[in-house]
CSV table of C-alpha atoms in Angstrom, one decimal:
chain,number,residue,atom,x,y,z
A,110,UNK,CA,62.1,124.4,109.8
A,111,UNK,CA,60.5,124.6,106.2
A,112,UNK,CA,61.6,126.0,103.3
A,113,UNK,CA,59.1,126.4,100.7
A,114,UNK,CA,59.7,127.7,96.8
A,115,UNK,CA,56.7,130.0,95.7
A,116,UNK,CA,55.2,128.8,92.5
A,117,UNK,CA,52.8,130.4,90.3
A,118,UNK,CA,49.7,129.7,92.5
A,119,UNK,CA,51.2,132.2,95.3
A,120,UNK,CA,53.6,134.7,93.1
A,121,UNK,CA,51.9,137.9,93.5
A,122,UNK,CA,50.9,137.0,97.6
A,123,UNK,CA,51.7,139.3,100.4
A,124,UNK,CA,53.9,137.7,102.6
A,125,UNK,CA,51.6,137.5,105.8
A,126,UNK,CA,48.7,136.2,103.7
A,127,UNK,CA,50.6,133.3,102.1
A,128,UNK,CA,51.6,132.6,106.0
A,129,UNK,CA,48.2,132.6,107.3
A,130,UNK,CA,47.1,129.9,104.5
A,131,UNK,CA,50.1,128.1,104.9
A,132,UNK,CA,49.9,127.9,108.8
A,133,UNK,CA,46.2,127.6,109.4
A,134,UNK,CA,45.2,127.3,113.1
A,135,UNK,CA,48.1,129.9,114.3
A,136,UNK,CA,46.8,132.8,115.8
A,137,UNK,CA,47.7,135.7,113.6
A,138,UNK,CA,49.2,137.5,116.3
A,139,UNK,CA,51.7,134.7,116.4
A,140,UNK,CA,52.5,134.9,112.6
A,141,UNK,CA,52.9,138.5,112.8
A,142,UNK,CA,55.7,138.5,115.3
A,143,UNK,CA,57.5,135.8,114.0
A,144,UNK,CA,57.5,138.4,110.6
A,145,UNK,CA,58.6,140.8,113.1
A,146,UNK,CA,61.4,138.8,114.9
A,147,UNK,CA,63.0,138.1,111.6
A,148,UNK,CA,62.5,134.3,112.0
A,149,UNK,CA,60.3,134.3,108.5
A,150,UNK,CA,63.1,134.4,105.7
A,151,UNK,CA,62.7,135.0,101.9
A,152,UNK,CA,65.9,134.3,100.0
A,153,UNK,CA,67.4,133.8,103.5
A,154,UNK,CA,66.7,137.5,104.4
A,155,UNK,CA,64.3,139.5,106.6
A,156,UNK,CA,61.0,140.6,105.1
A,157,UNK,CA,58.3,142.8,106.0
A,158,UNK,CA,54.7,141.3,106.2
A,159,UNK,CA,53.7,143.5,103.2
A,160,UNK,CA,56.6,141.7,101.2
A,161,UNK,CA,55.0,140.9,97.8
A,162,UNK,CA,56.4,137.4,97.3
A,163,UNK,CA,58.1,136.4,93.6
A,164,UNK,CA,58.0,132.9,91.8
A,165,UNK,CA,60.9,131.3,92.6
A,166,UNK,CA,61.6,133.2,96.3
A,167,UNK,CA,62.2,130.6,99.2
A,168,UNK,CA,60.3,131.5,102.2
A,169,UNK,CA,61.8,129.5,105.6
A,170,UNK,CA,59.1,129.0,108.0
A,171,UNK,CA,60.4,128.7,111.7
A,172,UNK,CA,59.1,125.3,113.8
A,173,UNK,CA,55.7,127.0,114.9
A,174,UNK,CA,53.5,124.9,117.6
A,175,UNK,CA,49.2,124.7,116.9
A,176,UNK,CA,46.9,124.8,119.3
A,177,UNK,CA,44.8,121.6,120.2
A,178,UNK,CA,41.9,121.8,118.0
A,179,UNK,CA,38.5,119.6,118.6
A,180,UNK,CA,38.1,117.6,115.6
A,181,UNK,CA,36.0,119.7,113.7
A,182,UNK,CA,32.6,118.3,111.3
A,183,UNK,CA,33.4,118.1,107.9
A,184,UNK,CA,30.4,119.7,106.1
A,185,UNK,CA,29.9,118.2,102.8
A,186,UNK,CA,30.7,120.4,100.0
A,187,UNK,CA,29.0,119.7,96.0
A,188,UNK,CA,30.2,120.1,93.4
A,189,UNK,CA,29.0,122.5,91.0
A,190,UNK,CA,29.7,124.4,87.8
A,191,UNK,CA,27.9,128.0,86.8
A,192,UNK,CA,26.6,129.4,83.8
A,193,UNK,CA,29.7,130.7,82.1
A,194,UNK,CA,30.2,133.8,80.4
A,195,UNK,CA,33.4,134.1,79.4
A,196,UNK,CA,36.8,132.1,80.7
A,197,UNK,CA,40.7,131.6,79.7
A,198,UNK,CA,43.9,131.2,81.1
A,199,UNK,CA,43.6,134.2,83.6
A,200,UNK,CA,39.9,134.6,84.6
A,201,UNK,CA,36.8,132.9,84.8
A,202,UNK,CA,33.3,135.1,84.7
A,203,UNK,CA,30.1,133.3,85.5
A,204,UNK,CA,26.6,134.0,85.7
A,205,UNK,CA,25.9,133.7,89.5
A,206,UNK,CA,22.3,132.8,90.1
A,207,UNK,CA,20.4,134.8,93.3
A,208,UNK,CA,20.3,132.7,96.6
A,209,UNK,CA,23.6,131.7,96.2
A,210,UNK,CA,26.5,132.7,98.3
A,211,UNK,CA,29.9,133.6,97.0
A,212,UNK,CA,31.6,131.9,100.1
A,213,UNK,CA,30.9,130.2,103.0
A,214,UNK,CA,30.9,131.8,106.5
A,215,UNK,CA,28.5,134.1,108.9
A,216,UNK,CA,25.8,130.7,109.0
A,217,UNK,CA,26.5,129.4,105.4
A,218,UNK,CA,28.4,126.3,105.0
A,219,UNK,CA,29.4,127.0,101.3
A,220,UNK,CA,29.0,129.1,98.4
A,221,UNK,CA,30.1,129.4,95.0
A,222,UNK,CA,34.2,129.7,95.4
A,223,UNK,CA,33.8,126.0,97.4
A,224,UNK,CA,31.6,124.5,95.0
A,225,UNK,CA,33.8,125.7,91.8
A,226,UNK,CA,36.6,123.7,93.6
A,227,UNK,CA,34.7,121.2,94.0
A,228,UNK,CA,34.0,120.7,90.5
A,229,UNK,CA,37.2,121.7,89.3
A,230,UNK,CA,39.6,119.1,91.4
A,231,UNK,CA,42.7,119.8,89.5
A,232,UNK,CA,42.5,123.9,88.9
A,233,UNK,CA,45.8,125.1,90.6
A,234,UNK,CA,44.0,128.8,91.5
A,235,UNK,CA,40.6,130.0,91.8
A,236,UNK,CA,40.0,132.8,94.0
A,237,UNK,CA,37.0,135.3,93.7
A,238,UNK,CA,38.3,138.6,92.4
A,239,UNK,CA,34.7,140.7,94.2
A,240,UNK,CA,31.8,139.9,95.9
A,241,UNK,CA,27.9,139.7,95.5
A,242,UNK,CA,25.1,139.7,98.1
A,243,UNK,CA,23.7,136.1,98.2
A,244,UNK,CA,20.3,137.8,97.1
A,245,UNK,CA,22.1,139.4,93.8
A,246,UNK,CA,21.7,137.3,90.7
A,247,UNK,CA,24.9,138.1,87.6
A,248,UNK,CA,28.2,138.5,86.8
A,249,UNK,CA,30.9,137.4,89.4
A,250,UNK,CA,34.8,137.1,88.5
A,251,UNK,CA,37.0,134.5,89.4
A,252,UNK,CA,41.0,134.3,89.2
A,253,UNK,CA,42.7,131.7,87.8
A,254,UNK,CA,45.8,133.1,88.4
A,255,UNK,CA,47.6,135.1,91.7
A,256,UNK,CA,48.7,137.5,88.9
A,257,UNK,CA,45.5,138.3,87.5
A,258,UNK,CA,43.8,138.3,91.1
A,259,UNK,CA,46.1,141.0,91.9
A,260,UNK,CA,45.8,143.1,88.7
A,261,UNK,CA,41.8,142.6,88.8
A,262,UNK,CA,41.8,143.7,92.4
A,263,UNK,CA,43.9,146.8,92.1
A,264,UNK,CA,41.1,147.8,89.3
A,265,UNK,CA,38.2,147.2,91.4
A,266,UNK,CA,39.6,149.1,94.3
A,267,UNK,CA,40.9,151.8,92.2
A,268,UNK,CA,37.3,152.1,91.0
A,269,UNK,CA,39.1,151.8,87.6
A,270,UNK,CA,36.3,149.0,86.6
A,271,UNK,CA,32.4,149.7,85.3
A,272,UNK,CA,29.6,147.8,87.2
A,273,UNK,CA,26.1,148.2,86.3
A,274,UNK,CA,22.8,146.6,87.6
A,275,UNK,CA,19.4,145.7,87.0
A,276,UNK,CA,17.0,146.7,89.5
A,277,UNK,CA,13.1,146.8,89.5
A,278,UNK,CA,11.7,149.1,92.0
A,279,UNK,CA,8.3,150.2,92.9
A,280,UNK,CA,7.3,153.6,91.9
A,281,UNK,CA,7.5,156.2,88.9
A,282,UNK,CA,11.3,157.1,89.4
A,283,UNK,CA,11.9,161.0,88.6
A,284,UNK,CA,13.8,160.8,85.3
A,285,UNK,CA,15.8,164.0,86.4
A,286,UNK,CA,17.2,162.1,89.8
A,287,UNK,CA,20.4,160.7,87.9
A,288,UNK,CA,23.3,161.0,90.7
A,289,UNK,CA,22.2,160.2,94.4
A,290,UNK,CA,25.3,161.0,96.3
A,291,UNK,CA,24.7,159.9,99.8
A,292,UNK,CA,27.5,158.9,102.4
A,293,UNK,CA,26.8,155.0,103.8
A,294,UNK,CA,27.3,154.1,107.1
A,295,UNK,CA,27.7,149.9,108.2
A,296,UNK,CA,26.5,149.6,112.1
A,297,UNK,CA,25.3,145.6,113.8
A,298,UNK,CA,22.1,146.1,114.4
A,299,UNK,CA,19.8,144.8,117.7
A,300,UNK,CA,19.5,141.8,115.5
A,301,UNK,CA,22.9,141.0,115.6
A,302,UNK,CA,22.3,141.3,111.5
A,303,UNK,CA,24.6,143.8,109.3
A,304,UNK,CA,22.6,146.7,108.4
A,305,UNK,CA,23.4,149.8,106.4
A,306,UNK,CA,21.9,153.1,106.6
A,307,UNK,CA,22.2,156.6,104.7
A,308,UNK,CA,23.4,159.3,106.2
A,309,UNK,CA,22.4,163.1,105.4
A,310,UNK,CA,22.5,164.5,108.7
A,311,UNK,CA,25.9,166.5,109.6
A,312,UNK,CA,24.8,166.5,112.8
A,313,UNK,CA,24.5,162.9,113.0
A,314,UNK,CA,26.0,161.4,115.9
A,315,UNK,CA,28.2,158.9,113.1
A,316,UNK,CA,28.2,161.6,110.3
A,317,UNK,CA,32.1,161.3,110.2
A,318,UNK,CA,32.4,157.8,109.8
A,319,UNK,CA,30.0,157.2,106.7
A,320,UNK,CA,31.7,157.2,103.6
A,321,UNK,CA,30.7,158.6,100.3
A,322,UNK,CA,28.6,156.9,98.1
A,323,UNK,CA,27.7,156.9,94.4
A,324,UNK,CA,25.1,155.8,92.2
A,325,UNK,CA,24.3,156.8,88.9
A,326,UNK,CA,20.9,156.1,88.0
A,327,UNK,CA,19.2,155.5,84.4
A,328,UNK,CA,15.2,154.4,83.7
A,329,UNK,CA,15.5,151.6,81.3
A,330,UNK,CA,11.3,151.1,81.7
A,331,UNK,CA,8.7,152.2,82.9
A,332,UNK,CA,6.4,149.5,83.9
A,333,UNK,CA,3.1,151.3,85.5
A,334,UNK,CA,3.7,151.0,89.1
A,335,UNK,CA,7.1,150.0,88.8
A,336,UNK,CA,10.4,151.4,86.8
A,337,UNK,CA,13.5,149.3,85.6
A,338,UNK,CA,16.4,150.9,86.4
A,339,UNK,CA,20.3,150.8,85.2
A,340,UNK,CA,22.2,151.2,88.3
A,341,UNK,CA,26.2,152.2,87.6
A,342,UNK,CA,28.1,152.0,90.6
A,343,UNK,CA,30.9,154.8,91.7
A,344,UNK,CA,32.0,153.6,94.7
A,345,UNK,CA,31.6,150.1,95.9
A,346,UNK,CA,30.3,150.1,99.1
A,347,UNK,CA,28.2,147.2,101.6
A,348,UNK,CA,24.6,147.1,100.1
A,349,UNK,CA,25.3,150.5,98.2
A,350,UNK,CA,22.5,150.4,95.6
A,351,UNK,CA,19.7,148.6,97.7
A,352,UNK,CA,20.3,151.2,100.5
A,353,UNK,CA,20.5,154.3,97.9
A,354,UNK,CA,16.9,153.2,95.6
A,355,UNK,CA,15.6,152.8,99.2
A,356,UNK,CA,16.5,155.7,100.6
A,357,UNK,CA,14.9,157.6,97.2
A,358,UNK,CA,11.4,156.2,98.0
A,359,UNK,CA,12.0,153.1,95.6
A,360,UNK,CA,12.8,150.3,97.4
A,361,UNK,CA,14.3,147.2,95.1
A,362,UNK,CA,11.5,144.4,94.2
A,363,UNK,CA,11.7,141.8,96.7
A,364,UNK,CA,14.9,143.2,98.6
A,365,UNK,CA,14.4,141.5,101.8
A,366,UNK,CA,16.1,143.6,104.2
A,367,UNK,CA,15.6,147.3,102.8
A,368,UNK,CA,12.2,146.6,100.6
A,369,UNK,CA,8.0,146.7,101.4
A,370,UNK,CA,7.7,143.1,103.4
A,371,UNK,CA,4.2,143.5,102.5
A,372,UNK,CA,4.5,144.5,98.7
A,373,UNK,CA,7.5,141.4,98.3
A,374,UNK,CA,5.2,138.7,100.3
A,375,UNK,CA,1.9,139.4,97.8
A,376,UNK,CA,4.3,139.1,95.0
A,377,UNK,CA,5.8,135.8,96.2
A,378,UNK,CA,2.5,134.6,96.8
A,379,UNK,CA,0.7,135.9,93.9
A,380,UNK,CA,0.1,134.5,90.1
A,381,UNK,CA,4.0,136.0,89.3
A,382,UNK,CA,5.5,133.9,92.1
A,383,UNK,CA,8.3,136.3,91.9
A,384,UNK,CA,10.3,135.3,95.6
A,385,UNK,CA,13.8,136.9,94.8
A,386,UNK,CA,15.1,140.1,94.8
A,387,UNK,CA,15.2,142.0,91.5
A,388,UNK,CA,18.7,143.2,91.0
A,389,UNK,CA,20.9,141.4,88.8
A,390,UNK,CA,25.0,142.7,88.3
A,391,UNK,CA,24.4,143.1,84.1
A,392,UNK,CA,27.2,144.3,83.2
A,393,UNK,CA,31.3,144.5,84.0
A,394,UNK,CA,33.7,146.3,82.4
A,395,UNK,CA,37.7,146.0,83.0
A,396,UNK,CA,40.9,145.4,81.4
A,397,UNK,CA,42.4,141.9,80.9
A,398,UNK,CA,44.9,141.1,83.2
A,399,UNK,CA,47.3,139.6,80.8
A,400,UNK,CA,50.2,142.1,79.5
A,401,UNK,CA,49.5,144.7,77.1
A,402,UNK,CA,45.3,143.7,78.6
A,403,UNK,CA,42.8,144.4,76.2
A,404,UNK,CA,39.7,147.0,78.0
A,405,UNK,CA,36.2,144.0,77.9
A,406,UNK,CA,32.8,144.4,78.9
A,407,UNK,CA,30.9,141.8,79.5
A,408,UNK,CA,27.2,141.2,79.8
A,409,UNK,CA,24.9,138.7,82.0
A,410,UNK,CA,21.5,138.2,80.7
A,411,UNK,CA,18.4,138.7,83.2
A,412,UNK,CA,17.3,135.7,85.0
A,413,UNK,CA,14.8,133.6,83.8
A,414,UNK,CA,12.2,134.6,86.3
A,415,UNK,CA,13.1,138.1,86.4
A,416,UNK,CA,12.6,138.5,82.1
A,417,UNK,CA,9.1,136.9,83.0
A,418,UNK,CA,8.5,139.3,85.9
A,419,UNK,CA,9.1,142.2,83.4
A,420,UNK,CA,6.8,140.3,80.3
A,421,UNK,CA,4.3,140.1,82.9
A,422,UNK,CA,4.0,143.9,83.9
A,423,UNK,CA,4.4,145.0,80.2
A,424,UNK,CA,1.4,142.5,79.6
A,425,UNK,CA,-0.4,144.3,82.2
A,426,UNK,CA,0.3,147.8,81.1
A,427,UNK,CA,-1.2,146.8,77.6
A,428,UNK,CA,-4.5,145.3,78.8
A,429,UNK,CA,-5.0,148.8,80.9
A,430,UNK,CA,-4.1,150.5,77.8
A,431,UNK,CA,-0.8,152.2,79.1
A,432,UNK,CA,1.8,153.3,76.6
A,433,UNK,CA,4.7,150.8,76.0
C-alpha cells in the first residue's frame, strides 16, 4: 500500500491522470476499476476519477501487480533550450522553430517538452499547455506550474485565448474572403497518415461528424504571385488553417501534405532555398494564470528564412516594377 501527499507539481491533477503517471505500465482499464472499487483513497475516502486532487490530499494506492515488460531501448534524449520570449514563475513561452516536434510519439523519438527537461534537470513542472504541427515555426506555451497548466488550458479550450498566424500562400487572395467557415473532418487515410478534409456537402456520407471550423483571414501583403496572410483562429481544430487556405484555392508555401508538391519542390531547390512550410504562430493572446491575471499578448518574430523569403519576393516585385 502507498500513501502519497500531493505537492505542488500535481495539485490541480485529476485523479485518474495523476494514477496513470504514477503507475506507468498498468493497463488503464485496471486503474479505472481500482477508482471504481473504492480501493484508491484520498484523505482515506472514496473518490471519483474526475476528483481534482488538492496540495496536501493523501492519495493510498492499493498493491497493484505490472506486467512483464521487455527491457525497452533507451533513446537518447538532448538537451536543448529555445528562443525565449517571455517566462516567470507560472509559464514559459518560446519561439519553437519549424521541424521540430512538440513531443515525442507516432515515429518521433523526442520533441521539444523532452528536450526542455533535458536542459532544465531540476524544474519541478513543465508540461506544454497546446500543441503545434512539427512543420509550424512560433509561439508555444509551457507550464511551470499544475495550477497555471490548468488555468491556461481551460482558456484555450474555452476559446477564451487569441492565436494568429503567418502564412504565405500562392495566389492573389480576394480581399473580401474574411471568414471561411467550413466544418473539418479528421479520417486515417490509405497511407495510414492523419489527414483532414473540408466538408461542404450535407449530403456527405460523414457530414455529421465534421465539426465547425473558423478562420478569420486578413492580407498583410501582397507579393505578386503570392499574398501574406494573418490567420486568427476561432476554433482550434487538427490542421485547421492549412486545410481551410487550401480548400480556398491558396495552398500554404511549402505545406507538405495539403500544398503544390511541384510549386514547394522548385522552391526548395531554387536560388530562395526556402524547404519549410510558411506558417509561423505570431501571436498569442491570454490572461496570466496567477490571481487577479493580467490579459498579455505576445509576439514571435518571423523566422530567419521566412523574413528573407518575403525580402526576396518584395525584391522581385520592384525589378518587374509592381507597386509595393
Amino acid at each position: 500500500m502507498r500513501r502519497l501527499v500531493i505537492d505542488e507539481a500535481s495539485a490541480g491533477q485529476r485523479l485518474d491522470n495523476f494514477l496513470l503517471r504514477e503507475l506507468k505500465g498498468v493497463p488503464k482499464t485496471h486503474v479505472y476499476r481500482v477508482i471504481r472499487a473504492g480501493e484508491v483513497r484520498v484523505n482515506k475516502g472514496r473518490a471519483q476519477a474526475d476528483t481534482r486532487l488538492e496540495m496536501g490530499d493523501e492519495v493510498r494506492i492499493p498493491p497493484v501487480r505490472l506486467p512483464e515488460r521487455v527491457e525497452a531501448k533507451v533513446e537518447f534524449v538532448p538537451p536543448r533550450e529555445f528562443p525565449v520570449i517571455f517566462e516567470d514563475d507560472y509559464l514559459l513561452a518560446i519561439n519553437k522553430p519549424a521541424g521540430v516536434a512538440v513531443h515525442g510519439g507516432s515515429g518521433v523519438s523526442f520533441g521539444v517538452i523532452e528536450q526542455l527537461r533535458q536542459a532544465r534537470p531540476t524544474a519541478k513542472f513543465l508540461e506544454l499547455v497546446h500543441r503545434l504541427d512539427k512543420e509550424t515555426s512560433g509561439l508555444l506555451l509551457i507550464a511551470k506550474k499544475r495550477g497555471a497548466l490548468v488555468a491556461l488550458q481551460d482558456q484555450f479550450r474555452e476559446r477564451e485565448t487569441g492565436k494568429t498566424y503567418a502564412a504565405l500562400v500562392s495566389g492573389e487572395w480576394a480581399a473580401n474572403k474574411k471568414v471561411i467557415d467550413v466544418p473539418l473532418l479528421k479520417f486515417i487515410g490509405s497511407d495510414g497518415e492523419r489527414w483532414v478534409r473540408a466538408v461542404t456537402d450535407p449530403n456527405d456520407a460523414h457530414a455529421d461528424q465534421a465539426k465547425r471550423s473558423i478562420s478569420l483571414v486578413r492580407v498583410a501583403e501582397r507579393l505578386g504571385e503570392h499574398s501574406l496572410l494573418d490567420v486568427t483562429i476561432k476554433t482550434g481544430r487538427t490542421h485547421q488553417i492549412r486545410v481551410h487556405l487550401a480548400h480556398e484555392g491558396h495552398a500554404i508555401v511549402g505545406d507538405p501534405k495539403y500544398g503544390d508538391f511541384e510549386a514547394n519542390r522548385a522552391l526548395a531547390r531554387g536560388p530562395l532555398r526556402f524547404d519549410r512550410m510558411f506558417l509561423h504562430a505570431k501571436r498569442l493572446r491570454f490572461v496570466h494564470p496567477s490571481e487577479g491575471g493580467k490579459e498579455m499578448e505576445l509576439l514571435a518574430p518571423l523566422p530567419a528564412e521566412c523574413q528573407q523569403l518575403i525580402q526576396a519576393l518584395q525584391n522581385q516585385g520592384k525589378a518587374q516594377g509592381r507597386p509595393s
